[in-house]
Coordinates of C-alpha atoms in Angstrom, one line a residue:
X8 CA -14.9 -24.5 -81.7
X9 CA -15.5 -26.2 -78.3
X10 CA -12.3 -28.2 -78.6
X11 CA -10.3 -25.1 -79.2
X12 CA -11.7 -23.3 -76.2
X13 CA -10.8 -26.3 -73.9
X14 CA -7.2 -26.2 -75.2
X15 CA -7.0 -22.5 -74.6
X16 CA -8.2 -23.0 -71.0
X17 CA -5.7 -25.7 -70.3
X18 CA -2.9 -23.5 -71.5
X19 CA -3.7 -20.7 -69.0
X20 CA -1.7 -20.6 -65.7
X21 CA -3.4 -22.1 -62.7
X22 CA -4.0 -19.4 -60.0
X23 CA -4.5 -20.8 -56.5
X24 CA -6.4 -18.8 -53.9
X25 CA -4.1 -17.8 -51.0
X26 CA -5.5 -18.7 -47.6
X27 CA -5.2 -16.1 -44.9
X28 CA -2.6 -16.8 -42.2
X29 CA -4.0 -19.0 -39.4
X30 CA -3.2 -17.8 -35.9
X31 CA -3.3 -20.0 -32.9
X32 CA -3.5 -18.9 -29.3
X33 CA 0.1 -19.9 -28.7
X34 CA 1.4 -18.2 -31.8
X35 CA -0.3 -14.9 -30.9
X36 CA 1.1 -15.1 -27.4
X37 CA 4.7 -15.8 -28.7
X38 CA 4.5 -13.0 -31.2
X39 CA 3.3 -10.6 -28.5
X40 CA 6.1 -11.6 -26.2
X41 CA 8.7 -11.2 -28.9
X42 CA 7.5 -7.6 -29.7
X43 CA 7.0 -6.5 -26.1
X44 CA 8.9 -3.4 -25.3
X45 CA 9.7 -2.2 -21.8
X46 CA 9.5 1.6 -21.9
X47 CA 10.5 4.0 -19.2
X48 CA 9.1 7.5 -18.5
X49 CA 11.4 10.1 -19.9
X50 CA 12.2 12.5 -17.1
X51 CA 13.5 15.9 -18.3
X52 CA 14.8 17.5 -15.1
X53 CA 18.5 17.7 -14.1
X54 CA 18.3 14.5 -12.1
X55 CA 17.5 12.4 -15.2
X56 CA 20.7 10.4 -15.3
X57 CA 20.8 9.9 -11.5
X58 CA 17.3 8.5 -11.2
X59 CA 16.8 4.7 -10.8
X60 CA 14.9 2.8 -13.4
X61 CA 11.9 0.7 -12.4
X62 CA 14.1 -2.4 -12.2
X63 CA 16.8 -0.7 -10.1
X64 CA 14.2 0.8 -7.7
X65 CA 12.6 -2.6 -7.3
X66 CA 15.9 -4.3 -6.5
X67 CA 16.9 -1.6 -4.1
X68 CA 13.6 -1.8 -2.1
X69 CA 13.6 -5.5 -1.9
X70 CA 17.3 -6.0 -0.9
X71 CA 16.5 -5.3 2.8
X72 CA 16.3 -7.3 6.0
X73 CA 12.5 -7.3 5.9
X74 CA 12.1 -10.3 8.2
X75 CA 13.0 -8.1 11.2
X76 CA 10.1 -5.7 10.3
X77 CA 7.7 -8.7 9.8
X78 CA 8.7 -10.0 13.3
X79 CA 8.1 -6.6 14.8
X80 CA 4.6 -6.3 13.4
X81 CA 3.8 -9.9 14.5
X82 CA 4.8 -9.0 18.1
X83 CA 2.8 -5.7 17.9
X84 CA -0.3 -7.6 16.7
X85 CA 0.0 -9.9 19.8
X86 CA 0.4 -7.0 22.1
X87 CA 4.0 -7.9 23.0
X88 CA 5.4 -4.7 21.4
X89 CA 4.0 -1.3 20.6
X90 CA 4.7 1.2 17.8
X91 CA 5.3 3.8 20.5
X92 CA 8.6 2.0 21.4
X93 CA 10.0 3.1 18.0
X94 CA 10.0 6.7 19.1
X95 CA 11.3 6.6 22.7
X96 CA 9.8 7.7 26.0
X97 CA 8.8 11.2 24.7
X98 CA 6.3 9.6 22.3
X99 CA 4.8 7.6 25.2
X100 CA 3.9 10.8 27.0
X101 CA 1.8 12.0 24.1
X102 CA 0.6 8.7 22.7
X103 CA 0.1 6.6 25.7
X104 CA -2.4 3.7 25.9
X105 CA -4.7 5.8 28.1
X106 CA -5.0 8.5 25.4
X107 CA -5.8 5.9 22.7
X108 CA -8.4 4.3 24.9
X109 CA -10.0 7.7 25.6
X110 CA -10.3 8.5 21.9
X111 CA -11.8 5.1 21.2
X112 CA -14.5 5.6 24.0
X113 CA -15.3 9.0 22.6
X114 CA -15.8 7.6 19.2
X115 CA -18.1 4.9 20.5
X116 CA -20.3 7.4 22.3
X117 CA -20.6 9.5 19.1
X118 CA -21.6 6.5 17.0
X119 CA -23.9 4.7 19.4
X120 CA -27.6 5.4 19.6
X121 CA -30.4 3.5 21.3
X122 CA -32.5 1.1 19.3
X123 CA -35.6 1.5 21.5
X124 CA -38.8 2.0 19.5
X125 CA -37.0 1.1 16.3
X126 CA -38.6 -1.2 13.7
X127 CA -37.7 -2.8 10.5
X128 CA -34.1 -2.7 9.4
X129 CA -33.4 0.0 12.0
X130 CA -34.1 -2.6 14.7
X131 CA -31.1 -4.7 13.8
X132 CA -28.0 -4.5 16.0
X133 CA -24.8 -3.3 14.5
X134 CA -21.4 -4.0 16.1
X135 CA -18.1 -2.2 15.5
X136 CA -15.2 -4.6 15.5
X137 CA -11.6 -3.3 15.8
X138 CA -9.1 -5.9 14.6
X139 CA -5.4 -6.4 14.7
X140 CA -3.8 -8.9 12.3
X141 CA -0.5 -10.0 10.9
X142 CA -0.3 -9.4 7.2
X143 CA 2.3 -12.1 6.5
X144 CA -0.1 -14.8 7.7
X145 CA -2.9 -13.9 5.2
X146 CA -3.5 -13.3 1.5
X147 CA -5.0 -9.9 2.2
X148 CA -8.3 -8.8 3.6
X149 CA -10.8 -9.5 0.8
X150 CA -12.4 -12.9 0.7
X151 CA -11.3 -14.9 -2.3
X152 CA -12.0 -18.6 -3.2
X153 CA -9.2 -20.9 -2.1
X154 CA -7.2 -18.2 -0.3
X155 CA -6.6 -17.6 3.4
X156 CA -8.0 -14.1 3.9
X157 CA -8.8 -12.1 7.0
X158 CA -12.4 -11.4 5.8
X159 CA -13.0 -15.1 5.2
X160 CA -11.8 -15.9 8.7
X161 CA -13.8 -13.2 10.4
X162 CA -17.1 -13.9 8.5
X163 CA -16.8 -17.6 9.2
X164 CA -16.4 -17.0 12.9
X165 CA -19.5 -14.6 12.8
X166 CA -21.7 -17.3 11.4
X167 CA -23.0 -18.4 14.8
X168 CA -24.4 -14.9 15.4
X169 CA -26.6 -14.6 12.3
X170 CA -30.4 -14.6 12.8
X171 CA -32.6 -17.5 11.9
X172 CA -34.0 -15.9 8.7
X173 CA -30.5 -15.2 7.4
X174 CA -29.4 -18.7 8.3
X175 CA -32.4 -20.2 6.4
X176 CA -31.6 -18.2 3.3
X177 CA -28.0 -19.3 3.3
X178 CA -29.1 -22.9 3.7
X179 CA -31.5 -22.7 0.8
X180 CA -28.8 -21.3 -1.4
X181 CA -26.4 -24.1 -0.3
X182 CA -24.0 -21.5 1.1
X183 CA -21.9 -21.8 4.3
X184 CA -23.2 -20.2 7.5
X185 CA -21.3 -17.0 7.6
X186 CA -21.8 -13.4 8.7
X187 CA -21.2 -10.4 6.5
X188 CA -18.5 -7.9 7.5
X189 CA -17.9 -4.5 6.0
X190 CA -14.5 -3.0 6.4
X191 CA -12.9 0.5 6.5
X192 CA -10.3 -0.3 3.9
X193 CA -9.1 -3.5 2.2
X194 CA -5.4 -4.3 2.8
X195 CA -3.2 -6.1 0.3
X196 CA -1.4 -9.4 0.9
X197 CA 1.4 -8.9 3.4
X198 CA 0.1 -5.7 4.9
X199 CA -0.5 -5.7 8.7
X200 CA -3.1 -3.8 10.7
X201 CA -3.2 -2.7 14.3
X202 CA -6.7 -1.1 14.4
X203 CA -8.6 -2.2 11.3
X204 CA -12.3 -1.4 11.7
X205 CA -15.1 -3.6 10.4
X206 CA -18.8 -3.9 11.2
X207 CA -21.3 -6.7 11.5
X208 CA -25.1 -6.6 12.0
X209 CA -27.8 -9.1 13.1
X210 CA -31.4 -9.1 14.2
X211 CA -30.6 -11.2 17.2
X212 CA -30.9 -9.3 20.5
X213 CA -29.0 -11.8 22.7
X214 CA -25.6 -11.3 21.1
X215 CA -23.0 -9.8 23.4
X216 CA -19.8 -7.9 22.3
X217 CA -17.6 -10.2 24.4
X218 CA -19.1 -13.3 22.6
X219 CA -18.0 -11.9 19.2
X220 CA -14.6 -11.1 20.6
X221 CA -14.1 -14.6 21.9
X222 CA -15.3 -16.2 18.6
X223 CA -12.8 -14.3 16.5
X224 CA -9.9 -14.7 18.9
X225 CA -10.4 -18.5 19.0
X226 CA -10.1 -19.0 15.2
X227 CA -6.5 -17.9 14.6
X228 CA -4.7 -17.1 17.8
X229 CA -1.5 -15.2 17.3
X230 CA -2.5 -14.1 13.8
X231 CA -5.7 -12.1 14.5
X232 CA -6.6 -10.3 17.7
X233 CA -9.8 -8.4 18.5
X234 CA -8.9 -5.0 20.1
X235 CA -12.5 -4.0 20.9
X236 CA -16.2 -4.8 20.1
X237 CA -18.9 -2.2 20.7
X238 CA -22.5 -1.7 19.7
X239 CA -23.0 1.3 17.4
X240 CA -25.7 3.0 15.4
X241 CA -27.4 1.4 12.4
X242 CA -26.1 4.5 10.4
X243 CA -22.5 3.6 11.1
X244 CA -20.4 2.3 8.2
X245 CA -16.7 1.6 8.7
X246 CA -15.7 2.9 5.3
X247 CA -18.1 5.8 4.5
X248 CA -18.2 7.1 8.1
X249 CA -14.4 7.3 8.3
X250 CA -12.7 10.7 8.1
X251 CA -9.1 9.7 7.9
X252 CA -6.8 6.7 7.7
X253 CA -3.4 6.4 9.4
X254 CA -0.6 4.3 7.9
X255 CA 3.0 3.6 9.0
X256 CA 5.7 2.2 6.7
X257 CA 8.9 0.9 8.3
X258 CA 11.8 0.8 5.8
X259 CA 14.9 -1.0 7.1
X260 CA 18.2 0.8 6.6
X261 CA 21.3 -1.4 6.0
X262 CA 23.3 -1.2 9.2
X263 CA 25.9 -3.3 10.9
X264 CA 25.6 -7.0 10.0
X265 CA 22.8 -6.4 7.4
X266 CA 24.8 -3.7 5.6
X267 CA 27.8 -6.1 5.1
X268 CA 25.5 -8.6 3.5
X269 CA 24.4 -6.2 0.8
X270 CA 27.6 -4.2 0.3
X271 CA 28.6 -6.5 -2.5
X272 CA 25.9 -5.0 -4.7
X273 CA 27.2 -1.5 -4.3
X274 CA 28.0 1.2 -1.8
X275 CA 24.7 1.5 0.1
X276 CA 24.5 4.1 2.8
X277 CA 21.8 6.0 4.5
X278 CA 22.3 9.7 5.5
X279 CA 20.1 11.3 8.1
X280 CA 21.9 14.5 9.2
X281 CA 21.3 17.8 7.4
X282 CA 25.0 18.1 6.6
X283 CA 25.0 14.8 4.8
X284 CA 21.7 15.7 3.2
X285 CA 23.2 18.8 1.6
X286 CA 26.4 16.9 0.7
X287 CA 24.5 14.2 -1.1
X288 CA 22.3 16.7 -3.0
X289 CA 25.3 18.6 -4.2
X290 CA 27.0 15.4 -5.4
X291 CA 23.9 14.3 -7.2
X292 CA 23.5 17.7 -8.8
X293 CA 27.1 17.6 -10.1
X294 CA 26.5 14.2 -11.7
X295 CA 23.3 15.3 -13.4
X296 CA 24.2 18.9 -14.3
X297 CA 23.5 20.1 -17.8
X298 CA 27.1 20.9 -18.3
X299 CA 28.2 17.4 -17.7
X300 CA 25.5 16.0 -19.8
X301 CA 26.4 18.2 -22.8
X302 CA 30.1 17.4 -22.5
X303 CA 29.5 13.7 -22.3
X304 CA 29.4 11.6 -25.5
X305 CA 27.5 8.4 -24.8
X306 CA 26.8 5.8 -27.4
X307 CA 23.7 3.7 -27.5
X308 CA 25.5 0.5 -26.5
X309 CA 27.2 1.8 -23.3
X310 CA 24.6 4.3 -22.2
X311 CA 22.9 2.0 -19.7
X312 CA 26.2 0.9 -18.3
X313 CA 27.5 4.5 -17.8
X314 CA 24.2 5.7 -16.3
X315 CA 24.2 2.8 -13.9
X316 CA 27.8 3.7 -12.7
X317 CA 26.7 7.3 -12.0
X318 CA 23.5 6.5 -10.2
X319 CA 23.8 6.9 -6.4
X320 CA 23.1 4.0 -4.1
X321 CA 22.2 6.1 -1.0
X322 CA 19.4 8.4 0.1
X323 CA 18.7 10.9 2.8
X324 CA 16.0 10.4 5.3
X325 CA 15.7 14.1 5.9
X326 CA 15.2 14.6 2.1
X327 CA 12.4 12.0 2.1
X328 CA 10.8 14.0 5.0
X329 CA 11.1 17.2 3.0
X330 CA 9.5 15.6 -0.1
X331 CA 6.6 14.2 1.9
X332 CA 5.9 17.5 3.8
X333 CA 5.1 19.2 0.5
X334 CA 1.9 17.0 0.3
X335 CA 0.4 18.2 3.6
X336 CA -2.7 20.3 3.4
X337 CA -3.3 19.9 -0.3
X338 CA -6.0 18.1 -2.3
X339 CA -4.2 16.4 -5.1
X340 CA -4.9 13.7 -7.7
X341 CA -2.8 10.7 -7.0
X342 CA -3.7 8.8 -10.1
X343 CA 0.0 8.4 -11.0
X344 CA 0.7 6.9 -7.6
X345 CA -2.1 4.3 -7.8
X346 CA -2.0 0.8 -9.1
X347 CA -4.9 -1.4 -10.3
X348 CA -7.0 1.7 -10.4
X349 CA -8.3 3.5 -13.4
X350 CA -6.6 6.9 -13.9
X351 CA -9.8 8.5 -15.0
X352 CA -13.0 7.3 -13.3
X353 CA -16.4 7.9 -14.8
X354 CA -18.0 5.9 -12.1
X355 CA -17.1 5.9 -8.4
X356 CA -14.9 8.2 -6.3
X357 CA -12.2 10.4 -7.9
X358 CA -8.5 9.9 -7.5
X359 CA -8.1 13.0 -5.3
X360 CA -6.8 12.6 -1.7
X361 CA -6.1 15.1 1.1
X362 CA -3.1 14.6 3.3
X363 CA -3.3 15.7 6.9
X364 CA 0.1 14.4 7.8
X365 CA 3.1 13.1 5.8
X366 CA 6.5 12.7 7.6
X367 CA 9.5 10.5 7.7
X368 CA 12.2 10.0 10.4
X369 CA 15.0 7.7 11.3
X370 CA 14.8 5.5 14.4
X371 CA 15.8 2.0 15.6
X372 CA 13.7 -1.1 15.6
X373 CA 13.6 -2.7 19.1
X374 CA 14.7 -6.3 19.0
X375 CA 14.5 -7.5 22.6
X376 CA 15.1 -11.2 21.7
X377 CA 18.8 -10.8 20.8
X378 CA 19.5 -7.2 22.0
X379 CA 20.4 -5.7 18.7
X380 CA 18.8 -2.7 17.2
X381 CA 18.3 -2.2 13.5
X382 CA 18.1 1.3 12.0
X383 CA 14.9 2.0 10.1
X384 CA 13.1 4.9 8.4
X385 CA 9.5 5.3 9.5
X386 CA 7.1 7.0 7.1
X387 CA 3.9 8.2 8.7
X388 CA 0.9 9.1 6.4
X389 CA -2.5 10.3 7.4
X390 CA -5.1 11.2 4.7
X391 CA -8.8 11.1 4.2
X392 CA -8.5 8.2 1.7
X393 CA -5.9 6.1 -0.1
X394 CA -5.9 4.5 -3.5
X395 CA -4.8 0.9 -4.4
X396 CA -1.1 0.5 -3.4
X397 CA -0.8 4.2 -3.1
X398 CA 1.2 4.2 0.1
X399 CA 3.8 1.7 -1.2
X400 CA 4.2 3.6 -4.5
X401 CA 4.6 6.9 -2.7
X402 CA 7.2 5.5 -0.3
X403 CA 9.3 3.9 -3.1
X404 CA 9.0 7.1 -5.3
X405 CA 10.1 9.4 -2.4
X406 CA 13.1 7.2 -1.7
X407 CA 14.0 7.2 -5.4
X408 CA 13.7 11.0 -5.7
X409 CA 15.7 11.5 -2.6
X410 CA 18.5 9.3 -3.9
X411 CA 18.5 11.2 -7.2
X412 CA 18.9 14.5 -5.4
X413 CA 15.6 15.9 -6.7
X414 CA 14.1 19.2 -5.5
X415 CA 11.6 19.4 -2.6
X416 CA 8.6 19.7 -5.0
X417 CA 9.5 16.6 -7.0
X418 CA 6.5 14.6 -5.8
X419 CA 4.2 17.5 -6.6
X420 CA 5.6 17.7 -10.2
X421 CA 5.0 14.0 -10.7
X422 CA 1.3 14.6 -10.1
X423 CA 1.2 16.1 -13.6
X424 CA 3.1 13.3 -15.3
X425 CA 1.6 11.8 -18.4
X426 CA 1.7 8.2 -17.2
X427 CA 2.3 6.0 -14.2
X428 CA 5.7 4.9 -15.3
X429 CA 6.9 8.3 -13.9
X430 CA 6.6 6.8 -10.4
X431 CA 8.5 3.9 -8.9
X432 CA 7.1 0.3 -8.5
X433 CA 5.4 -0.4 -5.2
X434 CA 7.6 -0.9 -2.2
X435 CA 7.3 -4.4 -0.5
X436 CA 4.1 -4.9 1.5
X437 CA 6.1 -6.2 4.5
X438 CA 6.8 -2.7 5.8
X439 CA 3.2 -1.4 5.6
X440 CA 0.8 -1.3 8.5
X441 CA -2.7 0.3 9.0
X442 CA -2.3 2.0 12.3
X443 CA -5.8 3.4 12.9
X444 CA -9.0 4.6 11.2
X445 CA -10.6 7.8 12.6
X446 CA -14.2 8.8 12.8
X447 CA -13.7 12.2 14.5
X448 CA -11.8 15.2 13.4
X449 CA -8.1 14.7 12.8
X450 CA -5.9 15.7 15.7
X451 CA -2.2 16.1 14.9
X452 CA -1.3 15.3 18.6
X453 CA -2.1 11.6 17.9
X454 CA 0.6 11.3 15.3
X455 CA 3.8 9.4 16.0
X456 CA 6.2 11.7 14.1
X457 CA 5.9 15.4 15.0

């Protein structure tokens, strides 16, 4: 009986247990890359086939003579040029240096209070430091290990002014002797600033404002310059006390020699007159009209090629100005214009911003070294706050919508889009500059573009 059972078992087929597939880190990465799909937001308006894709917008924004703008900001940081020179003598009458100094003094008086009879933490001395720095020389504001940042440089230079107790604490923790600087707003790599505001406090009573100014100026001459240092109230905070931020974006327009260098990539022109603005809008409307779309039979294979041939390679500065003006005086959520920021925030400030001023105009970039002027578009934005990379995304999107011939409320409609792919990739940081931070009520007379 036992022998028969063994023979029966031997005759049965052998079933091996299948091992689950083994995934390595490299195989998972390769599989994810092979299945990665680049999707675009599906616009449904009449300009759908005239609007640039993300790649086309990126290439258009970067194919510019940015070095001229970088050099201009470098000279402005060192005090050899002024933003006022972009807008002629009329702007000097309204925005002269005396006016700027008057506003700064008024702000200092409002912020400063006496520390007499103060004790505890209120006895410490707080300094307001206004900085000007060249963005191309640093890896942004925020201090990061192994990177050359503005905050790292400033805090290192402030180390000699910390009090003995703080110095002892740093020594016990084996940390370098550095001060702690709070800032009005962190700038990205490549973004310049003419009047960035930060603060520093110490319990030492012998520290003078001019000593702080000399210490920072000696660290990186030509890259960072102190505009002013003043003693302010303990209650002052450069970020939370600020009421508005003032940004300027300089976008080079291809003109003269620079235009010839890029004409091989397409017919790139920049219209500024109202006549050309209307002409371009009509041409874009004809290309993207519903009648033309319905009568066109486009296969999947040549759809991208045909759309690329139709898309305009020019935009109107006056149309960009009209698009931006629609944002003034409105409290809107700019979650679709932000990058590296959660669209829905459960913790922290919301994504809503209020624009006091949003304008664009065409002017010429002064180049005194070789006597040539380069046409540029200046975009001036003043709001109570800005999200991460918001200015750069807003400028790139406004240019894209103007080139597509979109309506004046195009930017407002994008506020309600379902995802951030509806907006364009950020414009290059080379053209962006933090002009000023305000701690009094906004005055439109201080704007550069009326």
